[in-house]
Short mmCIF file of C-alpha atoms in Angstrom, two decimals:
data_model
loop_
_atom_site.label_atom_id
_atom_site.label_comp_id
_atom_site.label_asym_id
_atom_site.label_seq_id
_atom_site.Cartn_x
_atom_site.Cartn_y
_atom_site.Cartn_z
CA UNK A 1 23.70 -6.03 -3.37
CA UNK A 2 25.52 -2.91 -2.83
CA UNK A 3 23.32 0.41 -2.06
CA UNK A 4 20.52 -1.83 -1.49
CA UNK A 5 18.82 -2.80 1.88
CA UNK A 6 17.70 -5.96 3.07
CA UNK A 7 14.12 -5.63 4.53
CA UNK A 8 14.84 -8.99 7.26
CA UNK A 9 14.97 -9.42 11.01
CA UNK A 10 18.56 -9.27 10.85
CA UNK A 11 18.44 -5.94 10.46
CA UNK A 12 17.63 -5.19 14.28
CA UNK A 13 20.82 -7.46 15.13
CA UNK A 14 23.08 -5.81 12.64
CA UNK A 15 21.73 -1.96 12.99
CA UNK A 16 21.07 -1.49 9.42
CA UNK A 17 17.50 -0.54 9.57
CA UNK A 18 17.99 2.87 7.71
CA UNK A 19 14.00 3.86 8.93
CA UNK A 20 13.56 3.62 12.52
CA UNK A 21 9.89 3.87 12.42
CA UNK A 22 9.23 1.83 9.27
CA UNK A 23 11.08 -1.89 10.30
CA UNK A 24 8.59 -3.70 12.05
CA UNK A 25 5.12 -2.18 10.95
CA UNK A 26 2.77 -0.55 13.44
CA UNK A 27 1.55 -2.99 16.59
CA UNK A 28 -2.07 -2.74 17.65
CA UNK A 29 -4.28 -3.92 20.02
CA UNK A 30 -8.19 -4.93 19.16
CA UNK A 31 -10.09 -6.08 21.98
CA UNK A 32 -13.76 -5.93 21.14
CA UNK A 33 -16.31 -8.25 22.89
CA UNK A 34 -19.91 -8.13 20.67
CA UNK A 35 -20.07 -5.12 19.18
CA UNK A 36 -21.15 -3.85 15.92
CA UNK A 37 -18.02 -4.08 13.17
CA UNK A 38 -18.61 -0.23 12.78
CA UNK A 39 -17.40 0.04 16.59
CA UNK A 40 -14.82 -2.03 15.94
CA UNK A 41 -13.31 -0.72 12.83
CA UNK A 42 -12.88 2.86 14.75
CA UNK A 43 -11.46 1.06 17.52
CA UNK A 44 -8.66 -0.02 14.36
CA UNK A 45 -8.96 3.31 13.53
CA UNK A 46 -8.27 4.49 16.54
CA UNK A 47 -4.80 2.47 17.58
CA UNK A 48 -3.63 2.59 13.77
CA UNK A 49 -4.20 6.14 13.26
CA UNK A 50 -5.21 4.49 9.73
CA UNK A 51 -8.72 5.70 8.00
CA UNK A 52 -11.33 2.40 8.47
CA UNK A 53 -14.57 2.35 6.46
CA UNK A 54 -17.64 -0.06 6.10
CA UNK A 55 -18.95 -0.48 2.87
CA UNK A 56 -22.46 -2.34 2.10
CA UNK A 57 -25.55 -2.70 3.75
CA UNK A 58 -24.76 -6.21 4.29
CA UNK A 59 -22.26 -5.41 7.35
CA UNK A 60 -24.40 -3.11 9.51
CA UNK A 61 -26.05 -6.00 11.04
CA UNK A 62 -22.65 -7.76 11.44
CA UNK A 63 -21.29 -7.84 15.31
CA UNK A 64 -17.83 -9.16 15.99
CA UNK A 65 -15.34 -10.63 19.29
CA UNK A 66 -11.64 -9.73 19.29
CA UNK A 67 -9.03 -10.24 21.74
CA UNK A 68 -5.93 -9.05 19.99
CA UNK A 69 -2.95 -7.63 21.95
CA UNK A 70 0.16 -5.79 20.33
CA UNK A 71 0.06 -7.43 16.72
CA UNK A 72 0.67 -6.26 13.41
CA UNK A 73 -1.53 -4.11 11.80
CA UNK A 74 -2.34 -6.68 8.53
CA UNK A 75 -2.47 -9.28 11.45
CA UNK A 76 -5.27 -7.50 12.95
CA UNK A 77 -7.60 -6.12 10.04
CA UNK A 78 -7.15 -9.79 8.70
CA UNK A 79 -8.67 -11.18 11.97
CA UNK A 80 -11.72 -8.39 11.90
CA UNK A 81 -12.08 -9.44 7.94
CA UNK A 82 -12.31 -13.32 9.34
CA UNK A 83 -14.51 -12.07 12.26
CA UNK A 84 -16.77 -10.41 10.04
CA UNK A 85 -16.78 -12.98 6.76
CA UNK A 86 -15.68 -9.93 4.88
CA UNK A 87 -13.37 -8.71 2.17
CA UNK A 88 -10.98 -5.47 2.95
CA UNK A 89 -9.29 -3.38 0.17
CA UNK A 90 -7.04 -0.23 0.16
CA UNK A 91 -9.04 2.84 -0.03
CA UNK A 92 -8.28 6.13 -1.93
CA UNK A 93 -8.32 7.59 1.52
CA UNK A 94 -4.85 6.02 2.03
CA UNK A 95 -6.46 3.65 4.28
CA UNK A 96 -8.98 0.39 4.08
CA UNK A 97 -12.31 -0.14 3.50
CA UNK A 98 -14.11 -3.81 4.91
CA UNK A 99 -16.81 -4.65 2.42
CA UNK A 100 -18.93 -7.52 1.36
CA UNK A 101 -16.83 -10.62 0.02
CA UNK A 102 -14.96 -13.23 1.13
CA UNK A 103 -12.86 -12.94 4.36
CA UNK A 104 -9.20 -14.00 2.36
CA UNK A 105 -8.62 -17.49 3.34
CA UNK A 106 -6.05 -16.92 0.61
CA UNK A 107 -2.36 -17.94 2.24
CA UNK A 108 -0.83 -13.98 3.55
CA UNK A 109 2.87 -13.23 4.66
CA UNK A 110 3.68 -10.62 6.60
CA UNK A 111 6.82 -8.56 6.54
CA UNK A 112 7.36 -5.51 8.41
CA UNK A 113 4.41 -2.87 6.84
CA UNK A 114 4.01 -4.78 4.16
CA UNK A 115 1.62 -7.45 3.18
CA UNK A 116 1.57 -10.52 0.41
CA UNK A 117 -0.95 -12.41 -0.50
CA UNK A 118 -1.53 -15.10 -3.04
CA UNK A 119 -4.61 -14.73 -4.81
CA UNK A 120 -4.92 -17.26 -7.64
CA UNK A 121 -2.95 -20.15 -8.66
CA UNK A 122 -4.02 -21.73 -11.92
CA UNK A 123 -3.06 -24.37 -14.78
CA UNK A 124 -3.61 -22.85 -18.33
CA UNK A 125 -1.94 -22.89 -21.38
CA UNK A 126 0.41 -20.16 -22.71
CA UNK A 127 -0.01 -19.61 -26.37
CA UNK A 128 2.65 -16.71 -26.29
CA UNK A 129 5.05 -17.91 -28.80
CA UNK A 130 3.53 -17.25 -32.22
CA UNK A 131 5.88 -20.14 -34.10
CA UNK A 132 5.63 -23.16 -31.24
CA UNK A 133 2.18 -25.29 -30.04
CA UNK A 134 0.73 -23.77 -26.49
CA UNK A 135 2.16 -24.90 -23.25
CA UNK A 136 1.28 -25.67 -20.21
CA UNK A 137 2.05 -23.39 -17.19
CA UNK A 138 1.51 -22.78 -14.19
CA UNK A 139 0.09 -18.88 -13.76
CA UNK A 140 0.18 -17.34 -9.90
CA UNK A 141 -0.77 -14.32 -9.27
CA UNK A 142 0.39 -12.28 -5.84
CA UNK A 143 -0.37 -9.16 -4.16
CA UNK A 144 1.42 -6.68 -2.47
CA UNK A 145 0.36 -3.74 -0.19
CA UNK A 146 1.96 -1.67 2.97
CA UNK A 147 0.33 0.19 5.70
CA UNK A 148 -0.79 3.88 4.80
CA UNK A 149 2.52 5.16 6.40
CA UNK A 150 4.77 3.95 4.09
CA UNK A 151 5.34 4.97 0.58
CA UNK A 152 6.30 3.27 -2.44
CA UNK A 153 7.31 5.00 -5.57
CA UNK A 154 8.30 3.62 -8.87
CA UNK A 155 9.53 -0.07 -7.90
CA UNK A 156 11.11 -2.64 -10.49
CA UNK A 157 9.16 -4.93 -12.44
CA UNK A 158 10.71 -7.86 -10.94
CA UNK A 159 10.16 -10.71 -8.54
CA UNK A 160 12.86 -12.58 -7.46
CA UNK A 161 11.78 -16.40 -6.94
CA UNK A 162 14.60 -17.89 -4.78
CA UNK A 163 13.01 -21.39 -3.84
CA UNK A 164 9.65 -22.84 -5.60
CA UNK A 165 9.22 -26.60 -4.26
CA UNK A 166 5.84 -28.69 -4.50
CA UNK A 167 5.30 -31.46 -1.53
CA UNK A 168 6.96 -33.98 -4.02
CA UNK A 169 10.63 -32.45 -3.71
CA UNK A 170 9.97 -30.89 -7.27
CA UNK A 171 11.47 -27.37 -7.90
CA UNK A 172 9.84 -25.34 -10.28
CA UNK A 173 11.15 -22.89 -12.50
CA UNK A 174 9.61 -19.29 -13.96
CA UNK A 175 9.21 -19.81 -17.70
CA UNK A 176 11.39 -16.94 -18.70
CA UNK A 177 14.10 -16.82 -16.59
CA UNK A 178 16.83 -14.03 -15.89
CA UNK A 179 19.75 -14.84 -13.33
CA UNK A 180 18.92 -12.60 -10.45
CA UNK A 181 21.14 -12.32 -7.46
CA UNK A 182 22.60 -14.94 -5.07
CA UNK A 183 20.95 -16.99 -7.83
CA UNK A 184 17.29 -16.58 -7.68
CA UNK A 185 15.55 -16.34 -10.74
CA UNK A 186 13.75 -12.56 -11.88
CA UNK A 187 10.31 -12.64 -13.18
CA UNK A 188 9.80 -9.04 -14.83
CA UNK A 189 5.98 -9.03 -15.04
CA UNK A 190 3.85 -6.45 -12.97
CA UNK A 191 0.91 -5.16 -13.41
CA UNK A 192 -0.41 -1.34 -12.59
CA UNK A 193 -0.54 -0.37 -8.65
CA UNK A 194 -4.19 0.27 -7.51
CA UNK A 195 -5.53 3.92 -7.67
CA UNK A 196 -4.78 3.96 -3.92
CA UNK A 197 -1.02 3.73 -4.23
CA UNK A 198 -1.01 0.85 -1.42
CA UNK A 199 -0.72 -1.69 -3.50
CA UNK A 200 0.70 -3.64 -6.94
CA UNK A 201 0.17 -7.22 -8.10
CA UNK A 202 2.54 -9.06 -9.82
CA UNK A 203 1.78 -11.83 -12.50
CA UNK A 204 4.39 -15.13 -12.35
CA UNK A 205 4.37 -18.34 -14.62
CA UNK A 206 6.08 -21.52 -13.47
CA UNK A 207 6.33 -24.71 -15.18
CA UNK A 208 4.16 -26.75 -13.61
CA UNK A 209 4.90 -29.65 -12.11
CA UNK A 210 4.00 -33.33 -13.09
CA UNK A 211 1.05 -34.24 -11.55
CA UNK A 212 -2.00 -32.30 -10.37
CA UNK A 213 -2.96 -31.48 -7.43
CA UNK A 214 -0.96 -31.40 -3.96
CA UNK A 215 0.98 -28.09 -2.16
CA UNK A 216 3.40 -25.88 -2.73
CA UNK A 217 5.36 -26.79 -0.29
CA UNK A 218 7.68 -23.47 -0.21
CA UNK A 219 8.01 -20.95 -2.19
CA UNK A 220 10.37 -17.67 -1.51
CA UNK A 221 11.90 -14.68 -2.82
CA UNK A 222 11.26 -11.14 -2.61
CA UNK A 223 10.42 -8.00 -4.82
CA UNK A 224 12.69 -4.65 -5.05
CA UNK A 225 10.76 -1.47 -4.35
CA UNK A 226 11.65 1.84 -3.71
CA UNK A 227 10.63 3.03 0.03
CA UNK A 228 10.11 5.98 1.75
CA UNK A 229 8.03 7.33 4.88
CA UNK A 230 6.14 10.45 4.86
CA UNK A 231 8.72 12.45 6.78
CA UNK A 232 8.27 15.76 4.23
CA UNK A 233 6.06 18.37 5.67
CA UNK A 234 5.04 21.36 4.69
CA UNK A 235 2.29 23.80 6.60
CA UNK A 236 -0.02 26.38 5.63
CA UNK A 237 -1.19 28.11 8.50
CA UNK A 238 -4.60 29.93 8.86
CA UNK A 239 -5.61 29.30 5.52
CA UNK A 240 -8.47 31.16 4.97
CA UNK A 241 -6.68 34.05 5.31
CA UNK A 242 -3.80 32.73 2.28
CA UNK A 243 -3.59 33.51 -1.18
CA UNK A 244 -0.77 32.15 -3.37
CA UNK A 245 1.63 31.34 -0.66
CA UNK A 246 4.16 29.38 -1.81
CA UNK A 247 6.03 26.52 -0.06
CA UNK A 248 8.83 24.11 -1.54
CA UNK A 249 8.05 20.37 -0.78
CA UNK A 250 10.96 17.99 -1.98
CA UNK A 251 10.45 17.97 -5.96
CA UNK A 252 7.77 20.29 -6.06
CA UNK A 253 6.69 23.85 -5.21
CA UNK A 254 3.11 24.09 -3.48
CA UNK A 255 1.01 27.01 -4.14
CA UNK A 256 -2.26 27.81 -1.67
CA UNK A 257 -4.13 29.53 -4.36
CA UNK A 258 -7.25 29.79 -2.14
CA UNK A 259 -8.94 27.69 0.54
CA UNK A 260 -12.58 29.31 1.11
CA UNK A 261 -16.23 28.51 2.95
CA UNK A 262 -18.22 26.42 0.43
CA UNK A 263 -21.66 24.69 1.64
CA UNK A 264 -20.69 24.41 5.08
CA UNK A 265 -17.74 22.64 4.01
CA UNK A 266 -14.43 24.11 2.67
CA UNK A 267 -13.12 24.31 -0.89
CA UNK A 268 -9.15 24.51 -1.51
CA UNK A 269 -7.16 25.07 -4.76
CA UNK A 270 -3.00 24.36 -4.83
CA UNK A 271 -0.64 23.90 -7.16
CA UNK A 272 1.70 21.77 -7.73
CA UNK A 273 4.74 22.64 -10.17
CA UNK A 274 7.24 19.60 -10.66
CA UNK A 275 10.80 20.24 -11.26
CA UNK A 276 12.30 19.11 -14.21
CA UNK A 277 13.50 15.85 -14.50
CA UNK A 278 16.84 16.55 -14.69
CA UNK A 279 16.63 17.89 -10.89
CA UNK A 280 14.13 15.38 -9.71
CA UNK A 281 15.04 13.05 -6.86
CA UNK A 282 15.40 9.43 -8.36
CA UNK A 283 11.96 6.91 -7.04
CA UNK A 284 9.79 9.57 -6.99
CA UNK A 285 6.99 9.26 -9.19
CA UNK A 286 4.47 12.05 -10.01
CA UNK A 287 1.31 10.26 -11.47
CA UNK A 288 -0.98 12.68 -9.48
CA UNK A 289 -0.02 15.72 -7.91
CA UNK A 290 0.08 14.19 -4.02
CA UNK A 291 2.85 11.80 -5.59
CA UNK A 292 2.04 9.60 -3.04
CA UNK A 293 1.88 12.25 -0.26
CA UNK A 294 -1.00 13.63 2.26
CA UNK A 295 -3.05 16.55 2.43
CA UNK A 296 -5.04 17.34 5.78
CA UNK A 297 -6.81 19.94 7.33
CA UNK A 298 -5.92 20.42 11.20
CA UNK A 299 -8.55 22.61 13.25
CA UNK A 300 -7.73 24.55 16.12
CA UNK A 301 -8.57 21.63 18.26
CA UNK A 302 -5.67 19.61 16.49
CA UNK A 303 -8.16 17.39 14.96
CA UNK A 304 -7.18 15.71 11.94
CA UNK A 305 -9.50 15.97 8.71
CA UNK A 306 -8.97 14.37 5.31
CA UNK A 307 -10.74 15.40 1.80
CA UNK A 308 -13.82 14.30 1.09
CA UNK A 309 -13.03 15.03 -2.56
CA UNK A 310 -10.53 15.69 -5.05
CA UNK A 311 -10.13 16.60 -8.59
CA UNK A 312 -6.98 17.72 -10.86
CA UNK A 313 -6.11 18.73 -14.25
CA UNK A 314 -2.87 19.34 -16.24
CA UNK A 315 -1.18 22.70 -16.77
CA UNK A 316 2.11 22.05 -18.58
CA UNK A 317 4.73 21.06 -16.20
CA UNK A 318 1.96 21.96 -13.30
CA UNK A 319 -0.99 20.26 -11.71
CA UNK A 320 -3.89 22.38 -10.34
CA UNK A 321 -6.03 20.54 -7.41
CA UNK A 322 -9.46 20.89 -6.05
CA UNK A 323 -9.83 19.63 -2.61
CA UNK A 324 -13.45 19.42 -1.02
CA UNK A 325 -13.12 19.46 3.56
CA UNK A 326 -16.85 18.22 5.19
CA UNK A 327 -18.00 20.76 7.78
CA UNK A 328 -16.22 21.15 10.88
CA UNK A 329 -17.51 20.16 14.05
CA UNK A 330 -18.86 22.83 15.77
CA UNK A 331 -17.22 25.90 17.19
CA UNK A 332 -14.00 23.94 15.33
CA UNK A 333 -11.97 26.49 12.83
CA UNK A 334 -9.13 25.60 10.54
CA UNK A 335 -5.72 26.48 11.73
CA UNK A 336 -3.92 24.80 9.38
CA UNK A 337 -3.15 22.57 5.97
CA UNK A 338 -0.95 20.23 6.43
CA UNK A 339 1.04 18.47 3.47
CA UNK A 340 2.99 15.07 4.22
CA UNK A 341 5.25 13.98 1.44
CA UNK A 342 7.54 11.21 0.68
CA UNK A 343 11.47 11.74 1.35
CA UNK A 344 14.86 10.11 0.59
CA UNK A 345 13.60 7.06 -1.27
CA UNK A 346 16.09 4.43 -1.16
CA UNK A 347 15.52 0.54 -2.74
CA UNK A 348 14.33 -2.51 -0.68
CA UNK A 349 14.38 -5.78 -1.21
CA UNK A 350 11.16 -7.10 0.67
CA UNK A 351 11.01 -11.02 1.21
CA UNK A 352 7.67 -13.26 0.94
CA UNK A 353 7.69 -16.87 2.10
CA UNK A 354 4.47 -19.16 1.66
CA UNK A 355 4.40 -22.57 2.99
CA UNK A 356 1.71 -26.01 1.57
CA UNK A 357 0.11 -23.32 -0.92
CA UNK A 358 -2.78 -25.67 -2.42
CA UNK A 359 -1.81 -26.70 -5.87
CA UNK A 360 -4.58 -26.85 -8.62
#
């Protein structure tokens, strides 16, 4: 696959990781004994550099035990999900949020930042085709997110299924099939990403296999996304005292129109004017006017703050955003706005690889 990358181990043999911060994911340790999930959450928080929230009554009485030493980051918010008999979920934060639900016994892979999961495998019947009787299939839906430090931008619709085998030796095949490379076979179903932009699901249909019941015993591939880091910054420094300063920030130009006191808090107003799309890097997407970036307030402490709220509407080629910054802690100032943004996209092929998958 030429201009493509490969997103495997190999890659630290070979030398062809092409970000040196992005191969392996971000290692953290979690070593809790009895405390409150709160506690533990910032301790996450705290070795991730990753926003962690608690959501629902129903956890504040929950204490959890962790011994986890230099793991993955998905390795370890699974385990405090477990601990906890807990759901988690990508938060518009561009972080996670643990809340009520079940704790995901669903089968995960792990691959560098990113995470898959398989969240439903069922039997239905496909009544597609208009001029032919319904048929069977078998429908499997997986998810996909990456930690907050990675960006994805407009990805192909695609899943390439390399090997699909039940416990009986059985391969299975999609049920509309398009000869991918090195011969796997291309689904091209996906459905939206989440409002977060740390996530997608994709939708797959097999032909199910003879008899009910058993595993899954493998099944691999990988899907094609476009990849970047947030290595883009941009600063506006003491902004209360800016007004419509201007700063260029990969495909768009970022105007402080005003950041002012506002119920303790602080209000801010940019601008963000696209360029056209003639002159607009290729895998960058602009469905809101952070395009998958970060904006943060630093105070003179070098404490990091994120919004508390944001709003946006349209002006032509132009977005105009309302930020809303909680009060500072005290004697604090701001010293600066930071923006992060996404640079040099360039397409990855990221692998999955589920083993004895229960089989409806």
């Amino acid at each position: 696959m030429p201009g493509k990358r490969r997103w495997r181990a190999a890659w630290v043999a070979i030398g062809l990781f092409f970000f040196s911060g992005l191969c392996g994911g971000k290692d953290v340790s979690l070593v809790v004994n009895d405390v409150p999930i709160s506690e533990a959450a910032k301790v996450l928080e705290r070795e991730s550099g990753y926003k962690i929230e608690c959501w629902g009554e129903e956890l504040k009485g929950k204490r959890v035990t962790l011994d986890l030493k230099n793991v993955p980051f998905f390795q370890a918010l699974l385990a405090l999900a477990k601990a906890a008999n807990c759901g988690y979920s990508p938060a518009r934060t561009r972080g996670y949020v643990l809340e009520p639900g079940p704790a995901y016994p669903r089968p995960t892979h792990t691959e560098g930042p990113f995470q898959f999961r398989i969240l439903k495998i069922a039997r239905e019947l496909d009544f597609s085709s208009l001029l032919a009787s319904a048929k069977p299939v078998l429908r499997l839906w997986m998810h996909v997110q990456w930690e907050p430090k990675v960006w994805v931008g407009d990805s192909r619709d695609t899943v390439h299924i390399v090997s699909a085998k039940t416990d009986q030796g059985q391969s299975l095949t999609l049920v509309t099939i398009d000869e991918g490379p090195r011969g796997s076979q291309v689904v091209r179903t996906k459905t939206s990403s989440s409002v977060s932009s740390l996530s997608q699901q994709y939708y797959i249909q097999l032909n199910p296999p003879e008899a009910a019941g058993g595993h899954l015993a493998e099944l691999k591939g990988y899907v094609t996304l476009n990849v970047a880091e947030l290595t883009g910054e941009i600063r506006f420094e003491n902004p209360l005292r800016a007004t419509n300063e201007k700063r260029a920030a990969g495909e768009a130009e970022v105007t402080l129109v005003s950041f002012t006191p506002r119920d303790g808090g602080f209000n801010a107003v940019l601008t963000f004017a696209r360029k056209s799309s003639e002159e607009r890097q290729p895998g960058l997407r602009a469905s809101s006017p952070l395009s998958g970036g970060e904006l943060v307030l630093l105070d003179d402490a070098g404490r990091t703050h994120s919004p508390q709220g944001e709003s946006w509407t349209r002006e032509g080629s132009s977005h105009r955003m309302g930020l809303q910054f909680a009060e500072l802690p005290e004697g604090r100032t701001p010293a600066a706005l930071v923006f992060r943004f996404p640079a040099s996209p360039r397409e990855v092929d990221v692998e999955f690889e589920f083993k004895n998958v229960p089989l409806p």
